[in-house]
Coordinates of C-alpha atoms in Angstrom, one line a residue:
M9 CA 86.8 -96.0 23.9
A10 CA 87.3 -94.9 20.2
A11 CA 85.2 -92.3 18.4
S12 CA 84.7 -92.4 14.7
S13 CA 83.2 -89.9 12.2
G14 CA 79.8 -88.1 12.6
V15 CA 79.6 -84.9 14.5
S16 CA 83.3 -83.9 13.9
A17 CA 82.9 -84.4 10.1
A18 CA 79.6 -82.5 10.1
A19 CA 81.2 -79.6 12.1
D20 CA 84.1 -79.4 9.6
R21 CA 81.7 -79.0 6.7
G22 CA 80.2 -75.8 8.3
D23 CA 76.7 -74.7 9.0
S24 CA 75.8 -73.9 5.4
E25 CA 76.2 -77.5 4.3
C26 CA 74.7 -79.1 7.4
I27 CA 71.6 -76.9 7.7
L28 CA 70.0 -76.0 4.4
E29 CA 66.9 -74.4 5.9
P30 CA 65.8 -72.8 9.1
L31 CA 65.0 -75.2 12.0
S32 CA 61.3 -75.5 12.8
L33 CA 60.4 -76.6 16.3
P34 CA 58.0 -79.6 16.4
E35 CA 54.4 -79.3 17.1
S36 CA 51.9 -82.1 17.8
P37 CA 48.6 -82.5 15.9
G38 CA 47.0 -80.6 18.7
G39 CA 49.2 -77.6 18.2
V40 CA 51.7 -75.8 20.4
A41 CA 49.5 -76.0 23.5
A42 CA 49.3 -79.8 23.2
V43 CA 53.1 -80.0 23.1
E44 CA 53.6 -77.8 26.2
E45 CA 50.8 -79.4 28.2
S46 CA 51.7 -83.0 27.5
P47 CA 52.6 -84.8 30.7
S48 CA 55.1 -87.2 29.1
V49 CA 58.2 -87.3 26.8
P50 CA 58.5 -90.0 24.1
C51 CA 61.7 -92.0 23.3
I52 CA 63.4 -90.9 20.1
F53 CA 63.4 -94.5 18.8
C54 CA 60.4 -96.3 20.2
E55 CA 57.0 -95.9 21.9
E56 CA 58.5 -95.7 25.4
C57 CA 57.4 -92.6 27.3
S58 CA 58.3 -91.0 30.6
P59 CA 56.8 -88.2 32.6
R60 CA 58.4 -84.8 32.2
A61 CA 59.6 -84.8 35.8
E62 CA 61.3 -88.1 35.3
Q63 CA 63.4 -87.4 32.2
D64 CA 66.4 -89.2 33.7
Q65 CA 64.4 -92.5 33.3
L66 CA 64.0 -91.8 29.6
L67 CA 67.7 -90.9 29.2
K68 CA 68.6 -94.2 31.0
H69 CA 66.3 -96.1 28.7
M70 CA 67.8 -94.6 25.5
I71 CA 71.3 -95.4 26.7
I72 CA 70.6 -99.0 27.6
E73 CA 68.2 -99.9 24.9
H74 CA 69.3 -97.7 22.0
K75 CA 72.9 -96.8 22.9
L76 CA 72.2 -93.1 22.5
V77 CA 73.9 -90.6 24.8
I78 CA 72.7 -86.9 24.9
A79 CA 75.4 -84.6 26.2
D80 CA 74.7 -81.6 28.6
V81 CA 71.0 -82.3 28.9
K82 CA 70.8 -79.7 31.7
L83 CA 71.5 -77.0 29.0
V84 CA 68.4 -78.0 27.0
A85 CA 65.7 -75.4 27.7
D86 CA 62.8 -77.5 26.5
F87 CA 63.6 -81.2 26.8
R88 CA 60.3 -82.4 25.2
R89 CA 60.7 -80.3 22.1
Y90 CA 64.3 -81.3 21.8
I91 CA 63.4 -85.0 21.8
L92 CA 60.5 -84.5 19.4
Y93 CA 62.8 -82.7 17.0
W94 CA 65.4 -85.4 16.9
K95 CA 62.8 -88.1 16.8
K96 CA 61.6 -86.7 13.5
R97 CA 65.1 -86.1 12.1
F98 CA 66.3 -89.6 12.9
T99 CA 63.4 -90.9 10.7
E100 CA 64.7 -88.8 7.8
Q101 CA 68.5 -89.6 7.9
P102 CA 70.7 -92.2 9.4
I103 CA 71.8 -91.6 13.0
T104 CA 75.4 -91.6 12.0
D105 CA 74.8 -88.4 10.0
F106 CA 74.3 -86.6 13.3
C107 CA 76.1 -88.5 16.0
S108 CA 79.6 -89.5 16.8
V109 CA 80.1 -93.2 17.2
I110 CA 81.9 -94.2 20.4
R111 CA 83.2 -97.8 20.4
T112 CA 83.5 -99.4 23.8
N113 CA 86.0 -102.3 24.6
S114 CA 87.8 -101.4 21.3
E115 CA 90.6 -103.8 22.1
A116 CA 88.3 -106.7 22.9
P117 CA 87.0 -109.2 20.3
I118 CA 84.4 -107.7 18.0
E119 CA 81.5 -109.7 19.6
E120 CA 82.3 -108.0 22.9
Q121 CA 82.4 -104.5 21.5
D122 CA 79.5 -102.0 21.6
N123 CA 78.8 -98.8 19.6
Y124 CA 77.3 -95.9 21.4
F125 CA 76.0 -92.7 19.6
L126 CA 76.8 -89.3 21.1
L127 CA 74.4 -86.4 20.3
C128 CA 75.9 -83.0 21.4
D129 CA 76.1 -79.4 20.5
V130 CA 79.4 -79.9 18.5
L131 CA 76.9 -80.6 15.7
P132 CA 75.9 -77.2 14.4
E133 CA 72.3 -78.3 13.9
D134 CA 72.1 -79.4 17.5
R135 CA 73.7 -76.2 18.7
L136 CA 71.3 -74.1 16.8
L137 CA 68.3 -76.1 18.1
R138 CA 69.4 -75.6 21.7
E139 CA 69.9 -71.9 21.1
Q140 CA 66.4 -71.6 19.6
L141 CA 64.8 -73.4 22.4
Q142 CA 66.7 -71.1 24.9
Q143 CA 65.5 -68.0 23.0
K144 CA 61.9 -69.3 23.0
R145 CA 62.0 -70.0 26.7
L146 CA 63.4 -66.6 27.4
R147 CA 60.6 -64.9 25.4
E148 CA 58.0 -66.9 27.4
I149 CA 59.7 -66.1 30.7
L150 CA 59.9 -62.4 30.0
E151 CA 56.2 -62.4 29.0
Q152 CA 55.3 -64.2 32.2
Q153 CA 57.4 -61.7 34.2
Q154 CA 55.6 -58.8 32.6
R155 CA 52.2 -60.3 33.3
E156 CA 53.2 -60.6 37.0
R157 CA 54.6 -57.1 37.1
N158 CA 51.2 -55.7 35.9
D159 CA 49.0 -58.1 37.8
T160 CA 46.8 -56.3 40.4
S161 CA 44.9 -59.4 41.5
F162 CA 47.8 -60.8 43.5
H163 CA 46.8 -62.1 46.9
S164 CA 49.1 -63.8 49.4
I165 CA 49.8 -64.1 53.2
C166 CA 53.1 -63.1 54.7
M167 CA 54.9 -66.3 55.8
F168 CA 56.3 -64.5 58.9
C169 CA 53.3 -62.6 60.4
D170 CA 50.2 -63.9 58.6
K171 CA 49.2 -60.5 57.3
E172 CA 47.3 -60.5 54.0
F173 CA 48.4 -58.6 51.0
T174 CA 46.5 -57.9 47.8
G175 CA 47.2 -55.8 44.7
N176 CA 50.8 -56.1 43.3
R177 CA 53.3 -58.7 44.4
S178 CA 55.9 -56.0 45.3
V179 CA 53.8 -55.0 48.3
L180 CA 54.4 -58.4 50.0
F181 CA 58.1 -58.5 49.1
N182 CA 58.7 -55.0 50.3
H183 CA 56.8 -55.8 53.5
M184 CA 59.0 -58.9 54.2
A185 CA 62.2 -56.9 53.5
R186 CA 61.2 -53.9 55.6
D187 CA 59.4 -55.6 58.6
H188 CA 61.1 -59.0 58.7
A189 CA 64.6 -58.3 57.2
F190 CA 63.8 -61.0 54.6
N191 CA 65.2 -59.9 51.2
V192 CA 65.0 -62.0 48.1
G193 CA 66.0 -59.2 45.8
L194 CA 64.0 -56.8 43.6
P195 CA 60.5 -58.1 42.9
D196 CA 61.0 -57.2 39.2
N197 CA 63.8 -59.8 39.0
I198 CA 61.5 -62.6 40.1
V199 CA 59.3 -64.8 37.9
N200 CA 56.7 -67.4 38.7
C201 CA 56.2 -65.6 41.9
N202 CA 53.4 -67.8 43.3
E203 CA 55.5 -71.0 42.8
F204 CA 58.4 -69.2 44.5
L205 CA 56.3 -68.3 47.5
A206 CA 54.8 -71.8 47.7
A207 CA 58.3 -73.3 47.7
L208 CA 59.5 -71.1 50.5
Q209 CA 56.3 -71.7 52.5
K210 CA 56.7 -75.5 52.1
K211 CA 60.2 -75.3 53.6
L212 CA 58.9 -73.4 56.6
D213 CA 55.9 -75.7 57.0
N214 CA 58.5 -78.6 57.1
L215 CA 60.3 -76.6 59.9
Q216 CA 63.3 -76.1 57.6
C217 CA 65.6 -73.0 57.7
L218 CA 65.5 -71.2 54.4
Y219 CA 69.2 -70.5 54.5
C220 CA 71.1 -73.3 56.1
E221 CA 68.2 -75.8 55.4
R222 CA 68.5 -77.5 58.8
T223 CA 65.3 -78.9 60.2
F224 CA 64.1 -78.0 63.7
R225 CA 61.7 -79.6 66.2
D226 CA 59.1 -76.9 66.3
K227 CA 58.1 -73.5 64.7
N228 CA 59.3 -71.3 67.6
T229 CA 62.8 -72.9 67.6
L230 CA 63.0 -72.4 63.8
K231 CA 61.9 -68.7 64.1
D232 CA 64.5 -68.0 66.9
H233 CA 67.2 -69.7 64.9
M234 CA 66.5 -67.7 61.7
R235 CA 66.4 -64.5 63.7
K236 CA 69.5 -65.0 65.9
K237 CA 71.6 -66.4 63.1
Q238 CA 70.3 -63.9 60.6
H239 CA 69.2 -66.7 58.3
R240 CA 66.2 -64.8 57.0
R241 CA 67.4 -65.2 53.4
I242 CA 67.4 -68.0 50.9
N243 CA 70.4 -70.2 50.1
A244 CA 71.9 -68.8 46.9
K245 CA 73.7 -72.1 46.3
N246 CA 70.4 -74.0 46.1
T247 CA 69.7 -74.4 42.4
E248 CA 66.0 -75.1 43.2
Y249 CA 65.6 -71.3 43.3
D250 CA 67.3 -70.6 40.0
R251 CA 64.2 -70.9 37.9
F252 CA 62.6 -68.0 39.9
Y253 CA 65.2 -65.4 38.8
I254 CA 65.4 -63.9 35.4
I255 CA 69.2 -63.8 35.4
N256 CA 69.3 -67.6 35.0
Y257 CA 67.5 -67.4 31.7
L258 CA 69.5 -64.6 30.0
E259 CA 72.5 -66.4 28.6
F260 CA 72.6 -69.9 27.0
G261 CA 74.1 -72.5 29.3
K262 CA 75.1 -70.0 32.1
S263 CA 73.9 -69.7 35.7
W264 CA 73.8 -66.5 37.7
E265 CA 77.2 -67.4 39.3
E266 CA 78.8 -67.8 35.9
V267 CA 77.4 -64.5 34.7
Q268 CA 78.6 -62.7 37.8
S269 CA 82.0 -64.3 37.6
E270 CA 82.4 -63.1 34.0
D271 CA 81.7 -59.6 35.2
D272 CA 84.5 -59.9 37.8
R273 CA 86.9 -61.1 35.2
E274 CA 86.1 -58.1 33.1
L275 CA 87.1 -55.9 36.0
L276 CA 90.3 -57.8 36.5
D277 CA 91.2 -57.3 32.9
N278 CA 91.2 -53.5 33.4
V279 CA 93.5 -53.5 36.5
E280 CA 95.7 -50.9 34.8
E281 CA 92.9 -48.4 34.3
D282 CA 93.6 -45.0 35.9
W283 CA 91.4 -44.3 38.9
S284 CA 93.3 -41.2 40.0
D285 CA 90.3 -39.0 39.4
W286 CA 88.0 -41.1 41.6
E287 CA 86.3 -39.1 44.3
E288 CA 84.6 -41.1 47.0
H289 CA 81.6 -39.5 48.6
P290 CA 81.6 -39.7 52.4
V291 CA 79.0 -41.8 54.1
C292 CA 76.4 -39.6 55.7
A293 CA 74.3 -40.4 58.8
V294 CA 70.8 -38.9 58.9
C295 CA 69.1 -37.4 61.9
L296 CA 66.3 -39.4 63.5
F297 CA 63.9 -36.4 63.6
C298 CA 64.7 -34.3 60.5
E299 CA 66.6 -34.3 57.2
K300 CA 69.9 -33.1 58.7
Q301 CA 72.9 -35.2 57.7
A302 CA 76.4 -35.4 59.2
D303 CA 79.6 -37.2 58.1
T304 CA 80.2 -38.6 61.6
T305 CA 77.9 -40.0 64.3
E306 CA 79.5 -37.6 66.9
K307 CA 78.3 -34.5 64.9
L308 CA 74.9 -36.1 64.4
C309 CA 74.5 -36.9 68.1
L310 CA 75.4 -33.3 68.9
H311 CA 72.9 -32.0 66.4
M312 CA 70.0 -34.1 67.9
K313 CA 70.9 -33.0 71.4
E314 CA 70.9 -29.3 70.5
A315 CA 68.1 -29.2 68.0
H316 CA 65.8 -31.8 69.3
G317 CA 66.7 -32.3 73.0
F318 CA 67.5 -35.9 72.3
D319 CA 70.7 -37.1 73.9
L320 CA 71.4 -40.6 72.5
L321 CA 74.7 -41.0 74.4
K322 CA 73.1 -40.1 77.7
I323 CA 70.2 -42.6 77.1
K324 CA 72.8 -45.3 76.2
T325 CA 74.8 -44.7 79.4
E326 CA 71.8 -44.3 81.8
H327 CA 70.1 -47.5 80.6
G328 CA 73.2 -49.5 79.8
L329 CA 72.1 -50.2 76.3
K330 CA 74.1 -52.8 74.4
F331 CA 74.7 -52.6 70.7
Y332 CA 71.7 -54.7 69.7
Q333 CA 69.5 -52.6 72.0
Q334 CA 70.7 -49.4 70.5
V335 CA 69.9 -50.7 67.0
K336 CA 66.4 -51.6 68.2
L337 CA 65.9 -48.2 69.7
V338 CA 67.0 -46.3 66.6
N339 CA 64.9 -48.6 64.3
F340 CA 61.9 -48.0 66.6
I341 CA 62.3 -44.3 66.5
R342 CA 62.7 -44.2 62.7
R343 CA 59.6 -46.3 62.2
E344 CA 57.4 -44.2 64.5
I345 CA 58.6 -40.9 63.1
H346 CA 58.1 -42.2 59.6
Q347 CA 54.5 -43.1 60.5
C348 CA 53.9 -39.7 62.3
R349 CA 52.8 -41.5 65.4
C350 CA 53.4 -41.0 69.1
Y351 CA 54.4 -44.3 70.8
N352 CA 53.1 -43.2 74.2
C353 CA 49.6 -42.0 73.3
K354 CA 49.2 -43.5 69.8
E355 CA 48.2 -40.1 68.5
M356 CA 48.7 -39.7 64.8
F357 CA 49.9 -36.4 63.1
Q358 CA 49.6 -35.2 59.6
C359 CA 53.3 -34.4 59.3
I360 CA 56.5 -35.0 61.2
I361 CA 56.8 -31.3 62.1
F362 CA 53.5 -31.5 64.0
L363 CA 54.7 -34.3 66.3
P364 CA 55.2 -32.5 69.7
M365 CA 58.8 -32.9 71.0
K366 CA 57.5 -33.8 74.4
M367 CA 55.9 -36.9 72.9
I368 CA 59.2 -37.8 71.3
H369 CA 60.8 -37.7 74.7
S370 CA 57.9 -39.7 76.1
Y371 CA 58.0 -42.7 73.7
V372 CA 61.8 -42.8 73.7
H373 CA 61.8 -43.1 77.5
C374 CA 59.1 -45.7 77.4
Q375 CA 60.9 -47.8 74.8
T376 CA 64.2 -47.7 76.7
V377 CA 62.5 -48.7 79.9
K378 CA 60.7 -51.5 78.1
M379 CA 63.9 -52.8 76.5
N380 CA 65.5 -53.1 79.9

């Protein structure tokens, strides 16, 4: 292939000569709403249209019928507005003023050669258009996110236990993280929440694991798989979820992986920075029954034995608790103490300090017996 003038020449002239006035994003006779709600995207050159969801068909049509190639379409934030803009511009000036001309079969006879036109962001006008569309989409996404943050009419059912939640969306996400170990990140980082939950629910309804995305024969097998394999999380590599996270809208042409990798490179650039004054705080373990902290589990076990009459090591030995059973026991105790409730008699107390110690012994004993 051989490329001739067009974009490269325009780029050399500089932005000031190529773009003499601010870009204005196109609107239909019906206004902005009509543009956004239209179900189809027109061809730049003819009356051919394709549904928004099938933009690849329109791109194929423009390549075959009109010899136009649009580079990096995935980086165009609003494909319909982008197409409408260039549809108007191509009626005002020749296509060669904007596009590089790529000649195919350049060594063949002239009658066998073809000229294709490449539209890309090397052209300053195209680059500016893409950036404006990105900024517009970011504003819309941030506005949508703020509406969802303030929304108190949210209503949804947990996909794991069928409990209903109303009020703010954070209530449901916090419940799934706390009670089902299903964490999708901070609720404030999520946008288009209802669509996100619907996409997750659809996968589960299709008996598909949210993480490894394997399909199983029935719901119980799927639940056991996700629990045992710790697959109660989404697949971060699945780009289907990118549109539900704000980070993917922040920088033009960059995904969350690229943003994070740039942060890592910045750290690597400062490898010679002096860390001699760094003081690492020791990791503290917290007592199951009070606010006491200790820097080792041995000290904490001794405290609980002396202050609360709770001998975790003895219970572990007497009942032969394995690691997973110990974790279940500790989590169970923390939950019941946090809720000020006695497991054995279900009696509720106004404060943890009013929870009788004999009841602590009682429900700890009952739970260890139940686990075995």
